[in-house]
Amino acid sequence: MKIKENISLKDFNSFGIEAIAKFFTIISSTEQAQEISESLIIEKNNSLVMGGGSNILFTRNFDGLVIKNEISGIELTNETDDFVFIKCGAGVIWHELVLFCIERNYCGIENLALIPGCVGASPIQNIGAYGVEVKDVIHAVEAVPFFDSKIISFSNNDCHFGYRESVFKNKYKNQFIITSVTYKLKKNPVFNISYGAIPQELERMGVKDLTIKGIALAVINIRNSKLPNPKIIGNAGSFFKNPEISIAQYEELKIKFPSIVGYPTDKSNVKIAAGWLIEQSGWKGFREGDVGCHEKQALVLVNFGKATGADIYKLSERIIESVFQQFQIRLEREVNIY
Ligand code: FAD
Ligand code: NAP
């Protein structure tokens, strides 16, 4: 394991932002995670573990150690009549795990097809899409704490999952190297096509009999038609979280803005589509220099080429302010800012 100095992170983040890491290393085994955790180069609040860099905005150079996690391996560790347990290295590309499961008819993550990034980040913000959240299939997360070499196992409950949230995004932010995640997947498929766009796409595709593969293909088609490919236009997916507001505030807003889009949550709140709020505030398709708001999905901020992280951050501030002025709802960033 080599520690390099002054490494450009441009090719390691999906926004394509230029930022220099003072120190940089790649780990490809749990032993290396343990070794680096115990080494003196780890600094408190100044070390960052990265997977695919698809949920990160660098607003400045990183004056510490960046650890790129490339721990590989997908292993079936247990099986019952109804479930399989798949232990997966944190550096495995998330979509490769989805493809592995589709091929074997293991059910539970097909709706999460094509989400960029690595397995190790999947518990961090409890990735979710098209009516499914990964928390419903995470059995355990193994991680090595900074400054120590013992492996800690977190159960699903220990992770305190919430909507795009977990203990790793809050209390334990930047304190652990996640080395593996074990998923508990169903052998007998239970399909989730509650999300309107999926049945529409399945119909368009002419699919009569539902399969795991069919659902994943529908999701892939929808995503490809709507979301910018980071290899072509720099972005980190949804920049903001969908805000949750009280039913009373929702009812008030509905009178003023009858087309407002809201979904009831299990906490008796209403989840508002942040993309709709941003679009109504006039930002969809906005471009100034090399920063912008995507023309098909206002929730996605983009780097057309030479934008800096600070430029993108400034645009996000302007959006937050203008949405607040119009709707009295303060958007929160979903992307991790460094
Ligand atoms: P990174 O960006 O590398 O890291 C994200 C955070 O996790 C950082 O704080 C980092 O320190 C931490 N981290 C990463 N790996 C580890 C590890 N092994 N140990 C400890 N900490 C770690 N997200 C969704 O939830 N749903 C979507 O549908 C979705 N669609 C997207 C579409 C596009 C086009 C893009 C660009 C992004 C999208 N995202 C989506 C966001 C992103 O893909 C996910 O959050 C993904 O899980 C990030 O993975 P990553 O490996 O790139 O994480
Ligand atoms: P969309 O279909 O335009 O819908 C807008 C928002 O409404 C979504 O964010 C979604 O919330 C919510 N929504 C729609 N139908 C719903 C339903 N039946 N029940 C509950 N909520 C519903 O969204 P989109 O931007 O094209 O994204 C499609 C899916 O991919 C969403 O699930 C989204 O979260 C996910 N995605 C996430 C990212 C990211 O970076 N986090 C990027 C791209 C896409 P939810 O977001 O809670 O599902």
Coordinates of C-alpha atoms and ligand atoms in Angstrom, one line a residue:
M1 CA 0.0 0.0 0.0
K2 CA 1.6 3.2 -1.2
I3 CA 0.9 6.7 0.1
K4 CA 1.2 9.2 -2.7
E5 CA 1.3 13.0 -2.3
N6 CA -0.4 15.8 -4.1
I7 CA -2.8 13.7 -6.2
S8 CA -5.5 15.2 -8.4
L9 CA -9.0 13.9 -7.5
K10 CA -10.5 15.1 -10.8
D11 CA -10.9 11.6 -12.2
F12 CA -12.1 10.2 -8.8
N13 CA -15.3 12.3 -8.4
S14 CA -18.3 12.3 -10.7
F15 CA -18.6 16.1 -10.7
G16 CA -15.2 16.2 -12.4
I17 CA -14.0 18.8 -9.9
E18 CA -10.3 19.6 -9.7
A19 CA -9.0 19.2 -6.1
I20 CA -5.7 18.0 -4.8
A21 CA -5.4 15.5 -2.0
K22 CA -2.3 16.1 0.2
F23 CA -2.1 12.3 0.7
F24 CA -3.7 9.5 -1.3
T25 CA -3.8 5.8 -1.0
I26 CA -5.8 2.8 -2.4
I27 CA -6.7 -0.1 -0.2
S28 CA -7.7 -3.4 -1.6
S29 CA -8.2 -5.6 1.5
T30 CA -9.5 -5.5 5.0
E31 CA -5.9 -6.0 6.3
Q32 CA -4.9 -2.8 4.4
A33 CA -7.8 -1.0 6.0
Q34 CA -6.6 -2.1 9.4
E35 CA -3.0 -1.1 8.5
I36 CA -3.9 2.4 7.4
S37 CA -6.3 2.9 10.3
E38 CA -3.4 2.3 12.8
S39 CA -0.9 4.4 10.9
L40 CA 0.0 7.8 12.0
I41 CA -1.0 9.4 8.7
I42 CA -4.7 9.2 9.7
E43 CA -5.6 12.6 11.1
K44 CA -8.7 13.3 13.1
N45 CA -11.4 15.0 11.0
N46 CA -8.9 15.1 8.1
S47 CA -9.2 11.7 6.5
L48 CA -11.8 10.7 3.9
V49 CA -12.7 7.3 2.5
M50 CA -14.0 7.3 -1.0
G51 CA -15.7 4.8 -3.3
G52 CA -16.8 6.1 -6.7
G53 CA -16.9 9.7 -5.7
S54 CA -20.5 10.1 -7.0
N55 CA -21.9 11.7 -3.9
I56 CA -19.1 14.2 -3.1
L57 CA -18.5 17.9 -3.9
F58 CA -14.9 19.1 -3.3
T59 CA -15.0 22.9 -2.6
R60 CA -11.3 23.1 -1.9
N61 CA -8.2 21.0 -1.9
F62 CA -8.2 18.1 0.6
D63 CA -5.5 18.8 3.1
G64 CA -5.4 15.3 4.6
L65 CA -5.5 11.6 3.5
V66 CA -7.9 10.3 0.9
I67 CA -8.4 6.5 1.1
K68 CA -9.8 5.0 -2.1
N69 CA -11.6 1.8 -1.2
E70 CA -11.1 -0.9 -3.7
I71 CA -11.9 -4.0 -1.6
S72 CA -13.4 -6.6 -4.0
G73 CA -15.3 -9.9 -3.7
I74 CA -18.9 -11.1 -3.8
E75 CA -19.5 -14.2 -1.6
L76 CA -22.6 -16.2 -0.7
T77 CA -22.1 -16.7 3.0
N78 CA -25.4 -18.4 4.1
E79 CA -28.6 -19.7 2.6
T80 CA -32.0 -20.6 4.0
D81 CA -35.2 -21.8 2.3
D82 CA -36.2 -18.2 1.7
F83 CA -33.1 -16.1 1.8
V84 CA -29.5 -15.8 0.6
F85 CA -26.8 -13.8 2.4
I86 CA -24.3 -12.1 0.1
K87 CA -21.2 -10.5 1.6
C88 CA -19.7 -8.0 -0.6
G89 CA -16.4 -6.0 -0.5
A90 CA -16.9 -2.3 -0.1
G91 CA -15.0 -1.5 -3.3
V92 CA -17.3 -3.6 -5.5
I93 CA -19.2 -1.4 -8.1
W94 CA -22.8 -1.2 -6.9
H95 CA -24.3 -2.0 -10.3
E96 CA -22.1 -5.1 -10.6
L97 CA -23.7 -6.4 -7.5
V98 CA -27.1 -5.7 -8.9
L99 CA -26.2 -7.6 -12.1
F100 CA -24.8 -10.5 -10.0
C101 CA -28.1 -10.8 -8.2
I102 CA -30.3 -10.4 -11.3
E103 CA -28.4 -13.3 -12.9
R104 CA -29.1 -15.6 -10.0
N105 CA -32.7 -14.3 -9.4
Y106 CA -31.9 -12.9 -5.9
C107 CA -34.6 -10.3 -5.2
G108 CA -34.4 -7.0 -3.4
I109 CA -32.1 -4.6 -5.2
E110 CA -33.3 -4.7 -8.8
N111 CA -35.1 -1.3 -8.4
L112 CA -31.7 0.2 -7.4
A113 CA -30.1 -0.7 -10.7
L114 CA -27.5 1.7 -12.2
I115 CA -27.0 3.8 -9.1
P116 CA -23.4 4.9 -9.5
G117 CA -20.8 4.3 -6.8
C118 CA -19.6 1.4 -4.7
V119 CA -21.1 -1.1 -2.2
G120 CA -19.3 0.6 0.8
A121 CA -21.3 3.8 0.3
S122 CA -24.7 2.0 0.0
P123 CA -25.4 2.1 3.8
I124 CA -23.9 5.7 4.2
Q125 CA -27.0 7.5 2.8
N126 CA -29.2 4.4 2.7
I127 CA -29.3 4.6 -1.1
G128 CA -32.8 4.6 -2.6
A129 CA -34.7 4.8 -5.8
Y130 CA -38.0 3.8 -7.4
G131 CA -39.7 2.8 -4.2
V132 CA -36.9 0.8 -2.6
E133 CA -34.3 1.7 0.0
V134 CA -31.2 -0.5 0.6
K135 CA -31.9 -0.6 4.4
D136 CA -34.5 -3.2 3.7
V137 CA -31.9 -5.7 2.6
I138 CA -28.8 -4.8 4.6
H139 CA -28.1 -7.5 7.1
A140 CA -24.7 -6.3 8.5
V141 CA -22.0 -3.7 7.8
E142 CA -18.3 -4.4 8.8
A143 CA -16.0 -1.4 9.4
V144 CA -12.6 -0.6 10.8
P145 CA -12.5 2.5 13.0
F146 CA -9.9 5.2 12.4
F147 CA -7.0 4.9 14.9
D148 CA -7.8 1.2 15.6
S149 CA -7.5 -2.1 13.8
K150 CA -10.4 -4.1 15.2
I151 CA -13.3 -4.9 12.9
I152 CA -16.6 -3.8 14.1
S153 CA -19.9 -5.4 12.9
F154 CA -23.0 -3.2 12.7
S155 CA -26.4 -4.9 12.6
N156 CA -29.1 -3.3 10.6
N157 CA -30.5 -1.7 13.7
D158 CA -27.1 -0.3 14.7
C159 CA -27.0 1.6 11.4
H160 CA -30.0 3.9 12.4
F161 CA -31.2 4.1 8.9
G162 CA -33.5 6.9 7.8
Y163 CA -34.5 8.6 4.6
R164 CA -31.1 9.1 2.9
E165 CA -29.5 8.9 6.3
S166 CA -27.6 6.5 8.6
V167 CA -25.3 6.6 11.6
F168 CA -22.4 6.8 9.1
K169 CA -23.6 10.1 7.7
N170 CA -24.1 11.6 11.2
K171 CA -22.6 10.4 14.5
Y172 CA -19.9 8.3 12.8
K173 CA -19.2 10.6 9.8
N174 CA -15.6 10.1 8.6
Q175 CA -14.7 7.8 11.5
F176 CA -14.8 4.4 9.9
I177 CA -13.6 2.5 6.8
I178 CA -16.5 0.3 5.8
T179 CA -14.9 -2.9 4.5
S180 CA -17.9 -5.0 3.6
V181 CA -21.7 -5.1 3.5
T182 CA -23.8 -8.3 3.8
Y183 CA -27.2 -8.2 2.1
K184 CA -30.1 -10.5 2.8
L185 CA -32.0 -11.1 -0.4
K186 CA -35.1 -13.1 -1.2
K187 CA -35.1 -16.3 -3.2
N188 CA -38.8 -16.0 -4.0
P189 CA -39.3 -12.7 -5.7
V190 CA -41.6 -10.0 -4.3
F191 CA -41.8 -7.3 -6.9
N192 CA -42.1 -3.6 -6.1
I193 CA -43.6 -1.6 -8.9
S194 CA -45.3 1.0 -6.7
Y195 CA -43.4 3.8 -8.4
G196 CA -45.5 5.1 -11.3
A197 CA -42.8 5.3 -13.9
I198 CA -42.0 1.5 -13.6
P199 CA -45.3 0.1 -14.7
Q200 CA -45.5 2.7 -17.5
E201 CA -42.0 1.7 -18.8
L202 CA -42.8 -2.1 -18.5
E203 CA -45.9 -1.5 -20.6
R204 CA -43.9 0.5 -23.1
M205 CA -41.4 -2.4 -23.2
G206 CA -44.3 -4.9 -23.8
V207 CA -43.4 -6.9 -20.7
K208 CA -46.3 -9.2 -19.7
D209 CA -44.7 -11.4 -17.0
L210 CA -42.8 -9.6 -14.3
T211 CA -39.2 -10.7 -13.6
I212 CA -36.4 -9.2 -11.6
K213 CA -34.5 -8.6 -14.8
G214 CA -37.5 -6.9 -16.4
I215 CA -37.8 -4.5 -13.5
A216 CA -34.1 -3.7 -13.6
L217 CA -34.2 -3.1 -17.3
A218 CA -37.2 -0.7 -16.9
V219 CA -35.3 1.2 -14.2
I220 CA -32.2 1.4 -16.4
N221 CA -34.3 2.7 -19.3
I222 CA -35.9 5.4 -17.2
R223 CA -32.7 6.5 -15.7
N224 CA -30.9 6.6 -19.0
S225 CA -33.7 8.8 -20.5
K226 CA -33.7 11.3 -17.7
L227 CA -30.4 11.5 -15.8
P228 CA -27.1 13.1 -17.1
N229 CA -24.3 10.6 -17.5
P230 CA -21.5 11.8 -15.3
K231 CA -19.0 10.7 -17.9
I232 CA -20.4 13.3 -20.2
I233 CA -21.7 16.0 -17.8
G234 CA -20.3 16.2 -14.3
N235 CA -22.9 15.7 -11.6
A236 CA -23.5 13.8 -8.3
G237 CA -27.2 12.9 -8.9
S238 CA -29.8 14.7 -6.6
F239 CA -28.0 17.6 -5.0
F240 CA -30.7 18.1 -2.4
K241 CA -32.9 15.9 -0.3
N242 CA -36.6 15.8 -0.7
P243 CA -37.8 17.9 2.2
E244 CA -40.4 16.6 4.6
I245 CA -43.0 19.1 5.9
S246 CA -46.0 18.9 8.2
I247 CA -49.5 18.1 6.8
A248 CA -50.7 21.6 7.9
Q249 CA -47.9 23.3 5.9
Y250 CA -48.6 21.1 2.9
E251 CA -52.3 21.9 3.0
E252 CA -51.5 25.7 3.1
L253 CA -49.1 25.4 0.2
K254 CA -51.6 23.3 -1.8
I255 CA -54.0 26.3 -1.7
K256 CA -51.4 28.6 -3.1
F257 CA -49.8 26.1 -5.4
P258 CA -52.4 23.5 -6.5
S259 CA -49.9 21.5 -8.6
I260 CA -47.4 21.0 -5.7
V261 CA -46.1 17.4 -5.6
G262 CA -46.2 15.6 -2.1
Y263 CA -46.2 12.1 -0.8
P264 CA -47.2 11.0 2.7
T265 CA -44.4 9.6 4.8
D266 CA -44.6 7.0 7.6
K267 CA -43.8 9.8 10.1
S268 CA -47.1 11.5 9.3
N269 CA -45.3 14.2 7.3
V270 CA -45.5 15.0 3.6
K271 CA -42.4 14.5 1.4
I272 CA -42.2 17.2 -1.2
A273 CA -40.4 16.6 -4.5
A274 CA -37.4 19.0 -4.2
G275 CA -37.1 18.9 -8.0
W276 CA -40.5 20.5 -8.4
L277 CA -39.7 23.2 -5.9
I278 CA -36.5 24.1 -7.8
E279 CA -38.2 24.0 -11.1
Q280 CA -41.1 26.3 -9.9
S281 CA -38.4 28.7 -8.6
G282 CA -37.2 29.0 -12.2
W283 CA -33.9 27.2 -12.1
K284 CA -34.5 24.2 -14.4
G285 CA -32.1 24.4 -17.3
F286 CA -30.3 27.4 -15.8
R287 CA -26.7 27.9 -16.8
E288 CA -24.1 30.4 -15.8
G289 CA -20.6 29.8 -17.1
D290 CA -19.9 26.1 -16.5
V291 CA -22.4 25.5 -13.6
G292 CA -26.0 24.7 -14.1
C293 CA -29.2 23.0 -13.2
H294 CA -30.0 20.0 -15.4
E295 CA -32.6 20.7 -18.2
K296 CA -34.5 17.4 -17.5
Q297 CA -34.1 17.2 -13.7
A298 CA -33.8 20.4 -11.7
L299 CA -32.6 18.4 -8.7
V300 CA -29.3 17.6 -10.4
L301 CA -26.7 20.4 -10.4
V302 CA -24.1 20.0 -13.2
N303 CA -20.5 20.9 -14.1
F304 CA -20.4 21.6 -17.9
G305 CA -16.6 21.5 -17.8
K306 CA -14.5 23.8 -15.8
A307 CA -16.7 24.7 -12.9
T308 CA -15.1 24.7 -9.5
G309 CA -16.7 23.1 -6.4
A310 CA -17.1 26.6 -4.9
D311 CA -19.1 27.7 -8.0
I312 CA -21.4 24.7 -7.6
Y313 CA -21.7 25.3 -3.9
K314 CA -22.6 29.0 -4.6
L315 CA -25.3 28.0 -7.0
S316 CA -26.7 25.6 -4.4
E317 CA -26.9 28.5 -1.9
R318 CA -28.8 30.7 -4.4
I319 CA -31.3 27.8 -5.1
I320 CA -31.8 27.2 -1.3
E321 CA -32.5 30.9 -0.8
S322 CA -34.9 31.3 -3.7
V323 CA -36.9 28.1 -2.8
F324 CA -37.1 29.4 0.7
Q325 CA -38.4 32.8 -0.4
Q326 CA -41.1 31.2 -2.4
F327 CA -42.2 28.2 -0.3
Q328 CA -40.7 28.8 3.2
I329 CA -39.1 25.4 2.8
R330 CA -35.3 25.2 3.4
L331 CA -33.7 22.6 1.2
E332 CA -30.8 20.5 2.6
R333 CA -27.9 19.2 0.6
E334 CA -27.8 15.5 0.1
V335 CA -24.3 15.5 -1.5
N336 CA -21.3 15.4 0.9
I337 CA -19.4 18.6 0.9
Y338 CA -15.7 18.7 1.5
Ligands
FAD1 P1 -18.6 8.4 -2.6 O1 -19.1 9.6 -3.3 O2 -17.2 8.0 -2.9 O3 -18.7 8.7 -1.0 C1 -20.0 9.2 -0.5 C2 -19.8 9.3 1.0 O4 -19.6 8.0 1.6 C3 -18.6 10.1 1.5 O5 -18.9 10.9 2.6 C4 -17.5 9.1 1.7 O6 -16.6 9.5 2.7 C5 -18.4 7.9 2.3 N1 -17.8 6.6 1.9 C6 -17.8 6.0 0.7 N2 -17.3 4.8 0.8 C7 -17.0 4.6 2.1 C8 -16.4 3.5 2.8 N3 -16.1 2.3 2.2 N4 -16.3 3.6 4.2 C9 -16.6 4.8 4.8 N5 -17.1 5.8 4.2 C10 -17.3 5.7 2.8 N6 -28.1 8.0 -4.8 C11 -29.2 7.3 -4.3 O7 -29.4 7.1 -3.1 N7 -30.2 7.0 -5.2 C12 -30.0 7.2 -6.6 O8 -30.9 6.8 -7.3 C13 -28.9 7.9 -7.0 N8 -28.7 8.2 -8.3 C14 -27.6 8.8 -8.7 C15 -27.5 9.1 -10.1 C16 -26.3 9.8 -10.6 C17 -26.2 10.1 -12.1 C18 -25.3 10.1 -9.7 C19 -24.0 10.8 -10.2 C20 -25.4 9.8 -8.3 C21 -26.6 9.2 -7.8 N9 -26.8 8.9 -6.5 C22 -27.9 8.2 -6.1 C23 -25.8 9.3 -5.5 C24 -24.6 8.2 -5.3 O9 -24.5 7.5 -6.5 C25 -24.8 7.3 -4.2 O10 -24.9 8.1 -3.0 C26 -23.7 6.3 -4.0 O11 -24.0 5.4 -3.0 C27 -22.3 6.9 -3.7 O12 -21.4 5.9 -3.8 P2 -19.8 6.3 -4.0 O13 -19.1 5.0 -3.9 O14 -19.6 7.0 -5.2 O15 -19.6 7.2 -2.7
NAP2 P1 -39.3 11.6 -10.1 O1 -39.9 10.3 -10.7 O2 -39.3 12.8 -11.0 O3 -40.1 11.9 -8.8 C1 -39.8 13.0 -8.0 C2 -39.8 12.7 -6.5 O4 -41.1 12.3 -6.1 C3 -38.8 11.6 -6.3 O5 -37.7 12.2 -5.7 C4 -39.5 10.6 -5.4 O6 -39.0 10.5 -4.1 C5 -41.0 11.2 -5.3 N1 -41.9 10.1 -5.8 C6 -42.3 9.8 -7.0 N2 -43.1 8.8 -7.1 C7 -43.3 8.4 -5.8 C8 -44.1 7.4 -5.1 N3 -44.9 6.6 -5.8 N4 -44.0 7.3 -3.8 C9 -43.2 8.1 -3.1 N5 -42.4 9.0 -3.6 C10 -42.5 9.2 -5.0 O7 -37.9 11.3 -9.6 P2 -36.5 11.2 -10.3 O8 -35.7 12.4 -10.0 O9 -36.7 10.9 -11.8 O10 -35.8 10.0 -9.6 C11 -36.3 8.7 -9.7 C12 -35.9 7.9 -8.6 O11 -34.5 7.7 -8.6 C13 -36.2 8.5 -7.2 O12 -36.5 7.4 -6.3 C14 -35.0 9.2 -6.8 O13 -34.8 9.2 -5.4 C15 -33.9 8.3 -7.4 N6 -32.7 9.1 -7.8 C16 -31.9 9.5 -6.8 C17 -30.8 10.3 -7.0 C18 -29.9 10.7 -5.9 O14 -28.8 11.1 -6.2 N7 -30.2 10.5 -4.7 C19 -30.5 10.6 -8.4 C20 -31.4 10.2 -9.3 C21 -32.5 9.5 -9.0 P3 -37.8 9.5 -3.7 O15 -36.6 10.3 -4.1 O16 -37.9 9.5 -2.2 O17 -38.0 8.2 -4.3

